[in-house]
GROMACS .gro file of C-alpha atoms in nm:
model
  274
    1MET     CA    1  -0.021  -0.013   0.018
    2ALA     CA    2   0.336   0.254   0.075
    3LYS     CA    3   0.426   0.161  -0.237
    4ASN     CA    4   0.149   0.256  -0.466
    5LYS     CA    5   0.101   0.569  -0.237
    6LYS     CA    6   0.452   0.665  -0.336
    7HIS     CA    7   0.384   0.612  -0.715
    8HIS     CA    8   0.066   0.806  -0.702
    9GLU     CA    9   0.300   1.111  -0.557
   10GLU     CA   10   0.510   1.120  -0.802
   11GLU     CA   11   0.274   1.157  -1.103
   12GLU     CA   12   0.119   1.439  -0.905
   13GLY     CA   13   0.488   1.592  -0.897
   14GLY     CA   14   0.555   1.538  -1.269
   15GLU     CA   15   0.212   1.753  -1.379
   16ALA     CA   16   0.328   2.033  -1.167
   17TRP     CA   17   0.541   2.229  -1.395
   18LEU     CA   18   0.270   2.251  -1.602
   19LEU     CA   19   0.145   2.542  -1.422
   20PRO     CA   20   0.459   2.764  -1.388
   21TYR     CA   21   0.526   2.700  -1.758
   22SER     CA   22   0.210   2.853  -1.841
   23ASP     CA   23   0.263   3.141  -1.660
   24LEU     CA   24   0.604   3.182  -1.862
   25MET     CA   25   0.456   3.148  -2.177
   26THR     CA   26   0.120   3.398  -2.084
   27LEU     CA   27   0.418   3.704  -1.967
   28LEU     CA   28   0.652   3.625  -2.267
   29LEU     CA   29   0.365   3.693  -2.501
   30ALA     CA   30   0.313   4.030  -2.244
   31VAL     CA   31   0.658   4.148  -2.290
   32PHE     CA   32   0.616   4.089  -2.705
   33ILE     CA   33   0.327   4.246  -2.713
   34VAL     CA   34   0.475   4.580  -2.512
   35LEU     CA   35   0.760   4.591  -2.769
   36PHE     CA   36   0.578   4.623  -3.036
   37ALA     CA   37   0.329   4.826  -2.904
   38VAL     CA   38   0.614   5.098  -2.812
   39SER     CA   39   0.750   5.092  -3.163
   40GLN     CA   40   0.369   5.229  -3.283
   41MET     CA   41   0.387   5.486  -3.040
   42ASP     CA   42   0.551   5.747  -2.834
   43SER     CA   43   0.697   5.733  -2.541
   44ALA     CA   44   0.377   5.865  -2.288
   45LYS     CA   45   0.198   5.594  -2.452
   46ALA     CA   46   0.474   5.364  -2.341
   47GLU     CA   47   0.461   5.472  -2.082
   48GLU     CA   48   0.122   5.440  -1.986
   49MET     CA   49   0.108   5.039  -2.137
   50ALA     CA   50   0.394   4.992  -1.896
   51THR     CA   51   0.216   5.105  -1.621
   52ALA     CA   52  -0.106   4.958  -1.705
   53PHE     CA   53   0.094   4.562  -1.791
   54GLY     CA   54   0.239   4.618  -1.435
   55GLY     CA   55  -0.042   4.615  -1.264
   56ILE     CA   56  -0.103   4.260  -1.404
   57PHE     CA   57   0.184   4.173  -1.339
   58ASN     CA   58   0.167   4.266  -0.935
   59GLY     CA   59  -0.178   4.156  -0.834
   60GLY     CA   60  -0.383   4.470  -1.038
   61THR     CA   61  -0.623   4.524  -1.261
   62GLY     CA   62  -0.463   4.502  -1.571
   63ILE     CA   63  -0.516   4.731  -1.887
   64LEU     CA   64  -0.904   4.770  -1.884
   65ASN     CA   65  -1.065   4.999  -1.667
   66SER     CA   66  -1.318   4.914  -1.412
   67ASP     CA   67  -1.583   5.007  -1.671
   68GLY     CA   68  -1.426   4.772  -1.937
   69THR     CA   69  -1.268   5.038  -2.161
   70SER     CA   70  -0.909   5.031  -2.250
   71VAL     CA   71  -0.638   5.235  -2.050
   72ILE     CA   72  -0.433   5.252  -2.383
   73PRO     CA   73  -0.598   5.433  -2.682
   74LEU     CA   74  -0.673   5.285  -2.960
   75TYR     CA   75  -0.413   5.332  -3.293
   76ALA     CA   76  -0.672   5.563  -3.479
   77ASP     CA   77  -0.603   5.773  -3.140
   78THR     CA   78  -0.301   5.749  -3.085
   79MET     CA   79  -0.143   5.751  -3.471
   80PRO     CA   80  -0.302   6.124  -3.608
   81GLU     CA   81  -0.229   5.971  -3.967
   82VAL     CA   82  -0.406   5.645  -3.945
   83LYS     CA   83  -0.708   5.856  -3.824
   84GLU     CA   84  -0.718   6.128  -4.117
   85ASN     CA   85  -0.680   5.825  -4.371
   86VAL     CA   86  -1.003   5.621  -4.170
   87ILE     CA   87  -1.180   5.920  -4.151
   88SER     CA   88  -1.106   5.935  -4.559
   89VAL     CA   89  -1.184   5.608  -4.638
   90GLU     CA   90  -1.517   5.618  -4.451
   91LYS     CA   91  -1.629   5.947  -4.668
   92GLU     CA   92  -1.551   5.788  -4.970
   93SER     CA   93  -1.767   5.475  -4.910
   94VAL     CA   94  -2.109   5.660  -4.769
   95GLY     CA   95  -2.051   5.935  -5.069
   96GLU     CA   96  -2.202   6.276  -5.047
   97GLU     CA   97  -2.432   6.391  -4.795
   98GLN     CA   98  -2.663   6.669  -4.871
   99GLY     CA   99  -2.838   6.948  -4.632
  100ASN     CA  100  -3.123   6.733  -4.637
  101GLY     CA  101  -2.997   6.377  -4.518
  102THR     CA  102  -3.018   6.266  -4.853
  103LEU     CA  103  -2.685   6.029  -4.945
  104PHE     CA  104  -2.614   6.041  -5.317
  105GLU     CA  105  -2.323   5.931  -5.557
  106GLN     CA  106  -2.115   6.232  -5.652
  107GLN     CA  107  -2.140   6.164  -5.985
  108GLU     CA  108  -2.549   6.082  -6.004
  109LEU     CA  109  -2.563   6.423  -5.790
  110ASN     CA  110  -2.409   6.639  -6.045
  111GLU     CA  111  -2.557   6.467  -6.321
  112LEU     CA  112  -2.897   6.541  -6.142
  113GLU     CA  113  -2.771   6.938  -6.103
  114GLN     CA  114  -2.683   6.939  -6.406
  115ILE     CA  115  -3.053   6.859  -6.533
  116LYS     CA  116  -3.224   7.068  -6.338
  117GLY     CA  117  -2.991   7.376  -6.414
  118GLU     CA  118  -3.095   7.289  -6.797
  119LEU     CA  119  -3.483   7.258  -6.707
  120GLN     CA  120  -3.479   7.579  -6.505
  121GLU     CA  121  -3.323   7.753  -6.770
  122TYR     CA  122  -3.557   7.634  -7.025
  123PHE     CA  123  -3.856   7.732  -6.778
  124SER     CA  124  -3.737   8.070  -6.763
  125GLU     CA  125  -3.745   8.101  -7.123
  126VAL     CA  126  -4.060   7.973  -7.196
  127GLY     CA  127  -4.198   8.186  -6.922
  128LEU     CA  128  -4.298   7.874  -6.701
  129GLU     CA  129  -4.057   7.981  -6.473
  130ASN     CA  130  -4.439   8.020  -6.174
  131GLU     CA  131  -4.551   7.708  -6.310
  132VAL     CA  132  -4.297   7.486  -6.207
  133THR     CA  133  -4.094   7.407  -5.951
  134LEU     CA  134  -3.769   7.180  -5.925
  135ARG     CA  135  -3.613   7.065  -5.613
  136ILE     CA  136  -3.337   6.746  -5.563
  137ASP     CA  137  -3.477   6.534  -5.235
  138GLU     CA  138  -3.440   6.177  -5.073
  139ARG     CA  139  -3.594   6.091  -5.388
  140GLY     CA  140  -3.386   6.220  -5.604
  141LEU     CA  141  -3.490   6.522  -5.918
  142VAL     CA  142  -3.803   6.647  -5.856
  143ILE     CA  143  -4.037   6.826  -6.185
  144SER     CA  144  -4.340   6.962  -5.997
  145LEU     CA  145  -4.590   7.084  -6.321
  146SER     CA  146  -4.884   7.309  -6.188
  147SER     CA  147  -5.180   7.073  -6.366
  148THR     CA  148  -5.393   7.414  -6.484
  149ILE     CA  149  -5.080   7.426  -6.720
  150LEU     CA  150  -5.150   7.086  -6.863
  151PHE     CA  151  -5.501   6.979  -6.793
  152ASP     CA  152  -5.855   7.115  -6.818
  153SER     CA  153  -6.089   7.079  -6.500
  154GLY     CA  154  -6.204   6.697  -6.426
  155SER     CA  155  -5.940   6.591  -6.787
  156ALA     CA  156  -5.700   6.367  -6.883
  157GLU     CA  157  -5.642   6.538  -7.199
  158ILE     CA  158  -5.290   6.731  -7.232
  159LYS     CA  159  -5.368   7.080  -7.336
  160PRO     CA  160  -5.147   7.091  -7.727
  161LYS     CA  161  -5.024   7.387  -7.646
  162ASN     CA  162  -4.826   7.268  -7.370
  163LYS     CA  163  -4.752   6.907  -7.535
  164ASP     CA  164  -4.366   7.054  -7.669
  165GLU     CA  165  -4.259   7.163  -7.303
  166LEU     CA  166  -4.361   6.792  -7.174
  167ILE     CA  167  -4.170   6.655  -7.495
  168THR     CA  168  -3.828   6.890  -7.385
  169ILE     CA  169  -3.905   6.755  -7.045
  170ALA     CA  170  -3.881   6.405  -7.144
  171LYS     CA  171  -3.568   6.450  -7.371
  172THR     CA  172  -3.385   6.641  -7.109
  173ILE     CA  173  -3.356   6.414  -6.863
  174ASN     CA  174  -3.329   6.128  -7.091
  175LYS     CA  175  -2.982   6.223  -7.133
  176ILE     CA  176  -2.883   5.956  -6.830
  177ASP     CA  177  -3.029   5.670  -6.735
  178HIS     CA  178  -3.283   5.667  -6.460
  179TYR     CA  179  -3.620   5.501  -6.330
  180ILE     CA  180  -3.865   5.797  -6.349
  181ARG     CA  181  -4.184   5.805  -6.193
  182ILE     CA  182  -4.488   6.066  -6.282
  183GLU     CA  183  -4.730   6.102  -5.995
  184GLY     CA  184  -5.055   6.254  -6.026
  185HIS     CA  185  -5.220   6.433  -5.722
  186THR     CA  186  -5.554   6.672  -5.707
  187ASP     CA  187  -5.711   6.859  -5.492
  188ASN     CA  188  -5.960   6.713  -5.203
  189ILE     CA  189  -6.283   6.834  -5.464
  190PRO     CA  190  -6.459   6.533  -5.511
  191ILE     CA  191  -6.495   6.401  -5.887
  192ASN     CA  192  -6.788   6.158  -5.940
  193THR     CA  193  -6.811   6.109  -6.345
  194THR     CA  194  -6.858   5.830  -6.560
  195ALA     CA  195  -6.488   5.870  -6.690
  196TYR     CA  196  -6.356   5.930  -6.328
  197PRO     CA  197  -6.548   5.804  -6.038
  198SER     CA  198  -6.328   5.960  -5.801
  199ASN     CA  199  -5.985   6.158  -5.720
  200TRP     CA  200  -5.763   5.830  -5.767
  201GLU     CA  201  -5.863   5.796  -6.121
  202LEU     CA  202  -5.808   6.134  -6.247
  203SER     CA  203  -5.531   6.154  -6.100
  204ALA     CA  204  -5.403   5.811  -6.237
  205ALA     CA  205  -5.505   5.873  -6.569
  206ARG     CA  206  -5.346   6.181  -6.604
  207ALA     CA  207  -5.006   6.056  -6.492
  208ALA     CA  208  -5.059   5.782  -6.753
  209GLN     CA  209  -5.126   6.019  -7.056
  210VAL     CA  210  -4.769   6.229  -6.962
  211VAL     CA  211  -4.595   5.862  -6.948
  212LYS     CA  212  -4.766   5.758  -7.270
  213LEU     CA  213  -4.631   6.128  -7.431
  214PHE     CA  214  -4.271   6.056  -7.281
  215VAL     CA  215  -4.221   5.707  -7.446
  216ASP     CA  216  -4.431   5.794  -7.759
  217LYS     CA  217  -4.213   6.171  -7.802
  218GLY     CA  218  -3.956   6.186  -7.614
  219ASP     CA  219  -3.844   5.806  -7.651
  220ILE     CA  220  -3.812   5.740  -7.298
  221ASN     CA  221  -3.763   5.358  -7.249
  222PRO     CA  222  -4.109   5.201  -7.087
  223GLU     CA  223  -3.991   4.961  -6.893
  224LYS     CA  224  -3.834   5.261  -6.709
  225MET     CA  225  -4.171   5.445  -6.654
  226VAL     CA  226  -4.375   5.413  -6.351
  227VAL     CA  227  -4.755   5.575  -6.297
  228ILE     CA  228  -4.852   5.635  -5.914
  229GLY     CA  229  -5.191   5.809  -5.879
  230TYR     CA  230  -5.220   5.976  -5.545
  231GLY     CA  231  -5.589   6.155  -5.573
  232GLU     CA  232  -5.583   6.451  -5.288
  233PHE     CA  233  -5.428   6.222  -5.001
  234LYS     CA  234  -5.037   6.394  -5.087
  235PRO     CA  235  -5.106   6.764  -5.066
  236ILE     CA  236  -4.844   7.010  -5.078
  237GLY     CA  237  -5.084   7.300  -4.972
  238ASP     CA  238  -5.376   7.401  -4.763
  239ASN     CA  239  -5.704   7.263  -4.929
  240ASN     CA  240  -5.912   7.460  -4.754
  241THR     CA  241  -5.755   7.796  -4.913
  242VAL     CA  242  -5.775   7.838  -5.287
  243GLU     CA  243  -5.383   7.862  -5.382
  244GLY     CA  244  -5.348   7.522  -5.105
  245ARG     CA  245  -5.569   7.372  -5.409
  246ALA     CA  246  -5.404   7.563  -5.697
  247ARG     CA  247  -5.062   7.417  -5.553
  248ASN     CA  248  -5.207   7.037  -5.482
  249ARG     CA  249  -5.337   6.972  -5.850
  250ARG     CA  250  -5.001   6.880  -6.002
  251ILE     CA  251  -4.857   6.604  -6.153
  252ASP     CA  252  -4.484   6.543  -6.028
  253ILE     CA  253  -4.170   6.389  -6.254
  254ILE     CA  254  -3.937   6.244  -6.066
  255MET     CA  255  -3.566   6.098  -6.163
  256LEU     CA  256  -3.532   5.858  -5.885
  257ASN     CA  257  -3.235   5.801  -5.664
  258ASN     CA  258  -3.006   5.494  -5.778
  259LYS     CA  259  -3.056   5.393  -5.447
  260TYR     CA  260  -3.439   5.260  -5.578
  261ASN     CA  261  -3.295   5.070  -5.833
  262SER     CA  262  -3.293   4.726  -5.705
  263LEU     CA  263  -3.650   4.774  -5.604
  264GLU     CA  264  -3.794   4.899  -5.956
  265ASP     CA  265  -3.571   4.580  -6.093
  266GLN     CA  266  -3.736   4.320  -5.808
  267ILE     CA  267  -4.099   4.447  -5.973
  268GLU     CA  268  -3.986   4.361  -6.309
  269ASP     CA  269  -3.780   4.033  -6.228
  270VAL     CA  270  -4.191   3.959  -6.072
  271ASN     CA  271  -4.382   4.119  -6.327
  272THR     CA  272  -4.165   3.890  -6.584
  273VAL     CA  273  -4.229   3.567  -6.388
  274GLY     CA  274  -4.614   3.629  -6.391
   0.00000   0.00000   0.00000
């Protein structure tokens, strides 16, 4: 029995070297980390790190503060040139941020601004600057035309005298490849005719007539066109006033932001499968 006990104690003693060996490897790793970090930092940061690791060896809390954050700043903070490069890459990756909070690729924004400028100049020349507004928002370039210059009351037939203006718009926006959404809007005065039982039908019919003209005379790819009739449910003015109702009766022509391309492509795929 004594012999077995002695043999057992020898086995336990034989494994005791593992613990100091693992401690030694840990300390060596810590030393190499310190050496590498010192080569990347100034003397002040090196002293901070030495103090922090000294806490580890002397039973301290180590390189973490009580809230779990590092006492040693990350490289982007300790090395200004690295921090500057990181910021530069982030700006390039997200594109240009606009005042209205919309993100555009710079090239796309430049193209929309150019089209906007051309149309503003054109409408000033033909004396329609008060009937048309142009803006760039999160959807893209929005060309808003008063329905008064395009349609008679309760009608979806485009007035012949203003077709040329619409054709010019079509040819101008067709210079760059974008999806085009045509939105029809009305005021809240009810309509109930044989052709148009509600403002929804009237607004959609007006938008469809503009699309047809764009395709036939403006040579815009019909696969890039979208028709929407909002009726009176997207007002931009007060329907309780004459001026507000006049603002609400409009056609919005939108060169869609390229971020919507994937959505429109998915719709095309669904229609193709169907």
